[in-house]
Short mmCIF file of C-alpha atoms in Angstrom, two decimals:
data_model
loop_
_atom_site.label_atom_id
_atom_site.label_comp_id
_atom_site.label_asym_id
_atom_site.label_seq_id
_atom_site.Cartn_x
_atom_site.Cartn_y
_atom_site.Cartn_z
CA MET R 1 108.94 -2.71 87.33
CA ARG R 2 106.85 -2.83 84.16
CA LEU R 3 106.98 0.15 81.80
CA LEU R 4 103.19 0.60 81.98
CA THR R 5 103.33 0.58 85.79
CA LYS R 6 106.19 3.06 85.82
CA THR R 7 104.51 5.49 83.40
CA THR R 8 101.26 5.20 85.35
CA LEU R 9 103.14 5.90 88.59
CA TYR R 10 104.75 9.02 87.12
CA PHE R 11 101.37 10.08 85.71
CA LEU R 12 99.76 9.53 89.13
CA ILE R 13 102.43 11.60 90.93
CA ALA R 14 102.12 14.41 88.37
CA MET R 15 98.30 14.40 88.58
CA ILE R 16 98.33 14.44 92.39
CA LEU R 17 100.71 17.41 92.39
CA LEU R 18 98.68 19.28 89.75
CA LEU R 19 95.36 18.56 91.46
CA THR R 20 96.79 19.58 94.84
CA MET R 21 98.11 22.85 93.44
CA GLY R 22 94.86 23.43 91.57
CA GLY R 23 92.85 22.68 94.71
CA PHE R 24 94.84 25.17 96.80
CA TYR R 25 94.48 27.81 94.09
CA LEU R 26 90.72 27.29 93.82
CA PHE R 27 90.34 27.27 97.61
CA ASN R 28 92.24 30.55 97.98
CA GLN R 29 90.34 32.19 95.14
CA PHE R 30 87.02 30.99 96.54
CA SER R 31 87.94 32.21 100.04
CA LYS R 32 89.01 35.60 98.70
CA GLU R 33 85.77 35.94 96.76
CA LEU R 34 83.72 35.17 99.88
CA ASP R 35 85.73 37.73 101.89
CA HIS R 36 85.17 40.28 99.13
CA GLN R 37 81.42 39.68 99.17
CA THR R 38 81.32 39.97 102.98
CA ASP R 39 83.41 43.15 102.86
CA GLN R 40 80.99 44.67 100.35
CA GLU R 41 78.08 43.85 102.64
CA LEU R 42 79.89 45.39 105.62
CA ILE R 43 80.59 48.60 103.67
CA LEU R 44 76.97 48.84 102.55
CA ASP R 45 75.85 48.36 106.17
CA GLU R 46 78.24 51.11 107.27
CA ILE R 47 76.84 53.51 104.66
CA GLN R 48 73.34 52.83 105.91
CA TRP R 49 74.37 53.46 109.52
CA ILE R 50 76.18 56.70 108.60
CA ARG R 51 73.01 57.94 106.93
CA TYR R 52 71.02 56.98 110.02
CA LEU R 53 73.51 58.75 112.34
CA ARG R 54 73.28 61.94 110.30
CA SER R 55 69.49 61.83 110.44
CA GLN R 56 69.69 61.46 114.23
CA ALA R 57 72.25 64.25 114.54
CA ASP R 58 69.91 66.60 112.63
CA GLU R 59 67.44 66.09 115.48
CA GLY R 60 70.12 66.78 118.10
CA ILE R 61 70.41 63.18 119.27
CA THR R 62 73.73 61.58 120.23
CA PHE R 63 73.49 57.95 119.17
CA ILE R 64 75.11 55.07 121.14
CA LEU R 65 74.58 51.38 120.32
CA ARG R 66 76.51 48.30 121.54
CA THR R 67 75.72 44.71 120.56
CA PRO R 68 77.94 41.67 119.91
CA GLU R 69 77.81 42.40 116.18
CA LEU R 70 77.53 46.20 116.14
CA SER R 71 79.12 49.02 118.10
CA ILE R 72 78.46 52.74 117.43
CA ALA R 73 79.60 55.40 119.90
CA PRO R 74 81.31 58.79 119.98
CA VAL R 75 85.06 58.59 120.58
CA ASP R 76 87.90 60.97 121.14
CA ARG R 77 89.93 59.82 118.17
CA PRO R 78 90.94 61.23 114.82
CA THR R 79 88.82 60.14 111.89
CA SER R 80 90.14 57.79 109.16
CA GLU R 81 89.56 58.04 105.45
CA TYR R 82 88.97 54.32 104.84
CA PRO R 83 87.51 51.54 106.99
CA THR R 84 89.71 48.73 108.32
CA LEU R 85 88.60 45.18 107.45
CA THR R 86 89.98 42.32 109.55
CA ARG R 87 89.26 38.79 110.75
CA THR R 88 88.58 38.32 114.46
CA LYS R 89 86.91 36.01 116.95
CA GLY R 90 84.24 36.66 119.50
CA PHE R 91 80.99 35.54 121.07
CA GLY R 92 77.88 35.85 118.91
CA ALA R 93 74.46 36.93 120.04
CA LYS R 94 73.19 33.37 120.36
CA GLN R 95 76.39 31.35 120.86
CA ASN R 96 78.19 30.67 124.08
CA ARG R 97 81.44 29.91 122.27
CA GLU R 98 83.87 31.81 120.15
CA VAL R 99 83.06 32.05 116.48
CA PRO R 100 84.98 33.71 113.61
CA PHE R 101 83.91 37.18 112.47
CA ARG R 102 84.70 39.51 109.60
CA GLN R 103 84.96 42.98 111.16
CA LEU R 104 84.78 46.49 109.76
CA SER R 105 86.17 49.29 111.96
CA HIS R 106 85.92 52.96 110.96
CA VAL R 107 86.05 56.35 112.74
CA VAL R 108 83.88 58.88 110.87
CA ALA R 109 82.86 62.48 111.61
CA ILE R 110 79.13 63.17 111.97
CA TYR R 111 78.78 66.96 112.10
CA ASP R 112 82.22 67.29 113.69
CA ILE R 113 81.51 64.57 116.23
CA PRO R 114 83.81 61.51 115.68
CA TYR R 115 81.94 58.21 115.87
CA GLN R 116 83.57 54.78 115.85
CA ILE R 117 81.56 52.28 113.86
CA VAL R 118 82.40 48.60 114.38
CA ILE R 119 80.33 46.12 112.37
CA ARG R 120 80.93 42.37 112.53
CA LYS R 121 79.48 39.53 110.51
CA SER R 122 79.64 35.96 111.72
CA GLN R 123 81.79 33.67 109.53
CA GLU R 124 80.53 30.44 111.10
CA GLN R 125 78.27 29.62 108.17
CA ARG R 126 81.06 30.63 105.82
CA SER R 127 83.40 28.10 107.47
CA VAL R 128 80.76 25.38 107.18
CA PHE R 129 80.13 26.37 103.58
CA ILE R 130 83.84 26.31 102.73
CA ALA R 131 84.25 22.93 104.47
CA ASN R 132 81.36 21.49 102.43
CA VAL R 133 82.71 22.94 99.20
CA THR R 134 86.20 21.65 100.01
CA ARG R 135 84.80 18.18 100.70
CA ILE R 136 82.94 18.22 97.40
CA MET R 137 86.06 19.41 95.57
CA LEU R 138 88.12 16.63 97.12
CA LEU R 139 85.55 14.03 96.11
CA VAL R 140 85.46 15.43 92.58
CA PHE R 141 89.25 15.48 92.36
CA VAL R 142 89.54 11.90 93.65
CA ALA R 143 86.85 10.77 91.21
CA LEU R 144 88.60 12.57 88.36
CA LEU R 145 91.93 11.03 89.35
CA LEU R 146 90.48 7.51 89.45
CA ILE R 147 88.69 8.01 86.14
CA MET R 148 91.88 9.35 84.53
CA LEU R 149 93.87 6.39 85.88
CA LEU R 150 91.29 3.97 84.51
CA VAL R 151 91.19 5.71 81.14
CA ASN R 152 95.00 5.85 81.05
CA TRP R 153 95.21 2.13 81.88
CA LEU R 154 92.68 1.20 79.19
CA ILE R 155 94.43 3.35 76.59
CA ASN R 156 97.86 1.96 77.46
CA LYS R 157 96.55 -1.58 77.48
CA ASN R 158 95.15 -1.12 73.98
CA ILE R 159 98.26 0.69 72.70
CA TRP R 160 100.66 -1.98 74.06
CA LYS R 161 98.76 -4.93 72.60
CA PRO R 162 101.02 -5.20 69.50
CA PHE R 163 104.11 -5.23 71.72
CA LYS R 164 102.66 -8.03 73.87
CA HIS R 165 101.76 -10.04 70.75
CA SER R 166 105.35 -9.69 69.53
CA LEU R 167 106.65 -10.71 72.97
CA VAL R 168 104.49 -13.86 72.95
CA LYS R 169 105.84 -14.79 69.50
CA ILE R 170 109.43 -14.28 70.63
CA ARG R 171 108.94 -16.39 73.77
CA GLY R 172 107.37 -19.22 71.78
CA ALA R 173 109.95 -19.12 68.98
CA GLU R 174 111.63 -22.40 68.03
CA LEU R 175 114.72 -22.48 65.86
CA GLN R 176 113.29 -24.99 63.39
CA LYS R 177 110.04 -23.01 62.99
CA MET R 178 111.52 -19.51 63.00
CA GLU R 179 110.95 -19.11 59.27
CA ALA R 180 107.17 -19.06 59.86
CA ILE R 181 107.38 -16.26 62.46
CA HIS R 182 106.30 -12.88 61.13
CA PHE R 183 105.72 -9.67 63.06
CA ASP R 184 102.86 -7.67 61.56
CA ASN R 185 102.57 -3.93 61.02
CA THR R 186 100.76 -1.87 63.66
CA PRO R 187 99.29 1.66 63.75
CA ILE R 188 102.25 2.75 65.92
CA LYS R 189 105.49 3.77 64.19
CA GLU R 190 107.82 2.70 67.00
CA PHE R 191 106.31 -0.79 67.16
CA ASN R 192 106.61 -1.07 63.37
CA GLU R 193 110.31 -0.27 63.65
CA LEU R 194 110.70 -2.90 66.38
CA ASN R 195 108.79 -5.52 64.38
CA ALA R 196 110.84 -4.78 61.27
CA ALA R 197 114.04 -5.33 63.27
CA LEU R 198 112.62 -8.56 64.70
CA ASN R 199 111.63 -9.81 61.24
CA PHE R 200 115.16 -9.12 59.99
CA MET R 201 116.71 -10.78 63.05
CA THR R 202 114.56 -13.95 62.93
CA GLY R 203 115.15 -14.28 59.20
CA LYS R 204 118.92 -14.05 59.67
CA ILE R 205 118.86 -16.50 62.59
CA TYR R 206 116.88 -19.00 60.52
CA ARG R 207 119.24 -18.64 57.53
CA ASP R 208 122.25 -19.16 59.79
CA TYR R 209 120.53 -22.18 61.31
CA VAL R 210 119.90 -23.70 57.87
CA ILE R 211 123.53 -23.11 56.87
CA MET R 212 124.78 -24.70 60.11
CA LYS R 213 122.40 -27.62 59.73
CA GLU R 214 123.54 -28.26 56.18
CA PHE R 215 127.16 -27.99 57.28
CA THR R 216 126.77 -30.53 60.09
CA GLU R 217 124.88 -32.95 57.85
CA ASN R 218 127.47 -32.63 55.07
CA ALA R 219 130.35 -32.86 57.55
CA ALA R 220 128.86 -36.01 59.08
CA HIS R 221 128.71 -37.63 55.67
CA GLU R 222 131.89 -36.33 54.09
CA MET R 223 134.25 -36.72 57.06
CA GLN R 224 133.15 -40.16 58.25
CA THR R 225 133.69 -41.74 54.83
CA PRO R 226 137.43 -40.96 54.47
CA LEU R 227 137.97 -41.82 58.14
CA ALA R 228 136.39 -45.22 57.55
CA VAL R 229 138.53 -45.75 54.43
CA VAL R 230 141.73 -44.88 56.28
CA GLN R 231 140.75 -47.16 59.16
CA SER R 232 140.11 -50.08 56.81
CA LYS R 233 143.48 -49.50 55.07
CA ILE R 234 145.26 -49.49 58.41
CA GLU R 235 143.59 -52.76 59.34
CA LEU R 236 144.83 -54.28 56.05
CA LEU R 237 148.35 -53.10 56.82
CA LEU R 238 148.16 -54.80 60.20
CA GLN R 239 147.37 -58.08 58.43
CA GLY R 240 150.40 -57.84 56.14
CA PRO R 241 152.84 -60.82 56.29
CA ASP R 242 156.07 -58.85 56.24
CA ILE R 243 155.27 -56.29 58.91
CA THR R 244 157.88 -55.75 61.61
CA ASP R 245 157.18 -55.24 65.29
CA GLU R 246 158.14 -51.59 65.06
CA GLN R 247 155.82 -51.07 62.10
CA TYR R 248 153.05 -52.95 63.91
CA ASN R 249 153.34 -50.66 66.95
CA SER R 250 153.33 -47.53 64.79
CA ILE R 251 150.31 -48.67 62.81
CA THR R 252 148.48 -49.63 66.02
CA GLN R 253 149.11 -46.17 67.47
CA ALA R 254 147.88 -44.56 64.24
CA SER R 255 144.76 -46.73 64.34
CA GLY R 256 144.02 -45.72 67.92
CA ALA R 257 144.50 -42.04 67.09
CA LEU R 258 142.23 -42.42 64.07
CA LYS R 259 139.52 -44.02 66.19
CA ARG R 260 139.75 -41.17 68.69
CA LEU R 261 139.49 -38.70 65.82
CA SER R 262 136.43 -40.51 64.48
CA ASN R 263 134.80 -40.51 67.92
CA LEU R 264 135.68 -36.84 68.42
CA ASN R 265 134.14 -35.99 65.05
CA GLN R 266 130.95 -37.84 65.91
CA SER R 267 130.75 -36.20 69.34
CA LEU R 268 131.24 -32.69 67.95
CA LEU R 269 128.64 -33.31 65.26
CA LEU R 270 126.25 -34.60 67.90
CA LEU R 271 126.77 -31.46 70.01
CA ALA R 272 126.15 -29.26 66.97
CA LYS R 273 122.94 -31.11 66.14
CA ILE R 274 121.72 -30.83 69.75
CA GLU R 275 122.51 -27.09 69.84
CA ASN R 276 120.62 -26.61 66.55
CA ASN R 277 117.60 -28.58 67.87
CA GLN R 278 117.76 -31.04 65.00
CA TYR R 279 116.21 -33.85 67.06
CA ASP R 280 112.45 -34.18 67.41
CA THR R 281 111.28 -33.89 71.03
CA SER R 282 107.64 -34.90 70.61
CA GLU R 283 108.08 -38.37 72.16
CA ALA R 284 107.97 -39.06 75.92
CA VAL R 285 110.86 -41.37 76.88
CA ALA R 286 111.02 -43.36 80.14
CA LEU R 287 114.56 -43.02 81.50
CA VAL R 288 114.26 -46.06 83.75
CA ALA R 289 113.61 -48.31 80.73
CA VAL R 290 116.61 -46.82 78.92
CA ALA R 291 118.78 -47.31 82.02
CA ARG R 292 117.74 -50.99 82.29
CA LYS R 293 118.66 -51.48 78.63
CA TYR R 294 122.16 -50.12 79.13
CA LEU R 295 122.69 -52.10 82.31
CA GLN R 296 122.12 -55.21 80.17
CA LEU R 297 124.42 -53.92 77.43
CA PHE R 298 127.20 -53.31 79.99
CA ASP R 299 126.46 -56.60 81.77
CA GLU R 300 129.65 -58.34 80.60
CA ILE R 301 131.88 -55.48 81.79
CA ILE R 302 129.95 -55.27 85.09
CA LYS R 303 130.46 -58.98 85.70
CA ASP R 304 134.10 -58.79 84.66
CA LYS R 305 134.73 -56.00 87.21
CA GLN R 306 132.48 -57.76 89.79
CA LEU R 307 130.49 -54.59 90.39
CA VAL R 308 127.54 -54.60 92.78
CA VAL R 309 124.54 -52.98 91.03
CA GLU R 310 121.65 -51.70 93.15
CA THR R 311 118.53 -50.10 91.72
CA PHE R 312 115.95 -48.09 93.69
CA PHE R 313 113.16 -47.23 91.26
CA SER R 314 110.09 -45.87 93.07
CA GLY R 315 108.80 -44.29 89.87
CA ASP R 316 109.80 -43.45 86.33
CA LEU R 317 111.02 -40.11 84.99
CA PHE R 318 109.38 -39.34 81.63
CA VAL R 319 111.07 -36.72 79.43
CA GLN R 320 110.06 -35.25 76.07
CA MET R 321 113.18 -36.31 74.19
CA HIS R 322 114.32 -38.04 71.02
CA PRO R 323 115.08 -41.74 71.82
CA PHE R 324 118.61 -41.42 70.41
CA LEU R 325 119.39 -38.57 72.84
CA ALA R 326 117.94 -40.55 75.74
CA ASP R 327 120.23 -43.45 74.77
CA THR R 328 123.19 -41.07 74.55
CA LEU R 329 122.39 -39.59 77.97
CA MET R 330 122.16 -42.95 79.73
CA SER R 331 125.05 -44.58 77.87
CA ASN R 332 127.39 -41.74 78.82
CA LEU R 333 126.39 -41.66 82.50
CA ILE R 334 126.19 -45.43 83.06
CA GLY R 335 129.24 -46.03 80.84
CA ASN R 336 131.34 -43.61 82.91
CA ALA R 337 130.02 -45.11 86.18
CA VAL R 338 131.16 -48.57 84.99
CA LYS R 339 134.37 -47.48 83.26
CA TYR R 340 135.82 -45.46 86.16
CA ASN R 341 134.67 -47.86 88.90
CA TYR R 342 137.18 -50.13 90.61
CA PRO R 343 136.83 -53.94 90.74
CA GLY R 344 134.26 -54.97 93.33
CA GLY R 345 132.85 -51.44 93.48
CA ARG R 346 129.22 -50.31 93.67
CA LEU R 347 126.85 -48.86 91.10
CA LEU R 348 123.61 -47.37 92.45
CA LEU R 349 120.64 -46.05 90.46
CA PHE R 350 117.74 -44.10 91.98
CA ALA R 351 114.61 -42.89 90.19
CA ASP R 352 111.21 -41.38 90.87
CA THR R 353 108.79 -39.29 88.84
CA THR R 354 110.86 -36.09 89.17
CA SER R 355 114.52 -37.18 89.26
CA PHE R 356 117.07 -39.78 88.22
CA LYS R 357 120.36 -40.36 90.05
CA ILE R 358 123.42 -42.47 89.19
CA SER R 359 126.14 -43.05 91.82
CA ASN R 360 129.35 -45.05 91.62
CA THR R 361 132.46 -45.74 93.64
CA SER R 362 135.81 -44.77 92.11
CA ASN R 363 139.46 -44.27 92.94
CA SER R 364 139.33 -40.88 91.24
CA PRO R 365 139.07 -37.77 93.44
CA ALA R 366 136.14 -35.35 93.35
CA ILE R 367 135.86 -33.45 90.06
CA ASP R 368 135.91 -29.67 90.04
CA SER R 369 132.26 -28.75 89.43
CA ASN R 370 133.32 -25.57 87.59
CA LEU R 371 135.14 -27.60 84.93
CA LEU R 372 133.06 -30.77 85.00
CA PHE R 373 130.70 -30.07 82.09
CA LYS R 374 133.10 -28.00 79.97
CA ARG R 375 134.38 -29.50 76.74
CA PHE R 376 137.71 -31.34 76.90
CA GLN R 377 138.10 -30.59 80.64
CA SER R 378 137.37 -34.09 81.93
CA LYS R 379 140.53 -35.39 80.17
CA LYS R 380 142.50 -33.66 82.95
CA TYR R 381 141.02 -36.14 85.44
CA ASN R 382 141.23 -39.31 83.32
CA ASN R 383 144.36 -40.88 81.85
CA ASP R 384 142.60 -42.71 79.01
CA THR R 385 141.29 -42.36 75.48
CA SER R 386 138.34 -40.21 76.45
CA ASN R 387 137.76 -37.23 74.15
CA GLY R 388 136.45 -35.10 77.03
CA LEU R 389 133.04 -34.48 75.46
CA GLY R 390 130.83 -37.10 77.16
CA LEU R 391 129.70 -34.98 80.11
CA ALA R 392 129.48 -31.88 77.90
CA ILE R 393 127.01 -33.80 75.73
CA VAL R 394 125.07 -34.87 78.85
CA LYS R 395 124.84 -31.25 80.01
CA LYS R 396 123.79 -30.01 76.56
CA ILE R 397 121.05 -32.65 76.32
CA GLY R 398 119.79 -31.60 79.76
CA ASP R 399 119.82 -27.88 78.94
CA THR R 400 117.89 -28.34 75.70
CA HIS R 401 115.24 -30.53 77.35
CA LYS R 402 114.62 -28.55 80.57
CA LEU R 403 116.62 -30.96 82.74
CA LYS R 404 119.01 -29.87 85.49
CA VAL R 405 122.15 -32.01 85.70
CA ASP R 406 124.08 -31.77 89.00
CA TYR R 407 127.23 -33.48 90.27
CA GLU R 408 128.03 -34.42 93.88
CA TYR R 409 130.89 -36.27 95.58
CA LYS R 410 130.05 -37.64 99.04
CA ASP R 411 131.16 -40.64 101.10
CA GLY R 412 133.36 -41.93 98.26
CA LEU R 413 130.49 -41.84 95.74
CA HIS R 414 130.43 -39.81 92.54
CA SER R 415 126.79 -38.93 91.84
CA PHE R 416 125.03 -37.38 88.88
CA LEU R 417 121.47 -36.16 89.48
CA ILE R 418 118.97 -35.37 86.72
CA VAL R 419 115.99 -33.25 87.81
CA LYS R 420 113.14 -31.74 85.85
CA LYS R 421 113.28 -27.92 85.92
#
């Protein structure tokens, strides 16, 4: 859940609770005020009737009156000091149904004669009035709530703009261009602290990248030169006239180890360059064309092993990739498919606009998919001079160019599938 959504949700819950509590409080206060006003009217009416009863008693008249809303009659009861005010229901003068009443009941003495005065006022209009007021209050509260939500959303949207700008910059950051990224100051202190931390972080990442890039470039130059010198000296030793068979075998083993070391150095440097994004990816490369090129380059080995090559190209997969990396990708996959195939085996290539698949027969068992693309793990499955980095390079090229590389073993075929993510 987004932070803005979560804060708005909490704000909405709090506002609903506050408005509900405020509504109940206003409703109760309003109802009490109406009851108070009605009670005052009932008391004033009672005072008027007491005055009237006294005027009638002066003339010797005993007064009795009974209506749905008024009852005055002598009673054999003790008098009370204060009237009793209650809510009740009854039939009005004009209604044939029960309606709510506010009732005053009081026993008073008129020249030693106790009279019970019962005065009732219909509350039907009051109920309608309260219902209308309640409806209006609800509409006002809902309108206020919606307006506050809208205002809160607009304010939050404006406040969080700097954060979203920083997020867009982070998502679009490229290692080679990280030096140009700068997070500006904002009117909000917390965002300034975040942007300052991001500026420090991107600057450090870029400096580390430059150091690593310089190291790989220097290592590629400085290490390959002495390796080439040593290799050339070994080759001269092999051509010596007085060399014994034992010396020849030792020198040959040293030469093979040196070649593996040179290949390992080149592979590790290549992985470092790929990880540091040192290859331009602005060019669209057709993988089918690259695959055809390497099928021709491996043609002599394919013929020597009498492999049956089948191609099923219904389309071409174009990838934004440096041509050298595309060559490395295809040479590793096709090279392995040829190298680990048995004589008379099959090599199948499939391609369309979204995927590229290479399958080959082999005497080797299925490879553990958990170890397949890890560095130096493939040596466990192959008893040869492989440095165990070929498939790791393939996977790294795929990861850095939004390609998914999968492995499958089915019906005696080892298959590698390249799919655009």
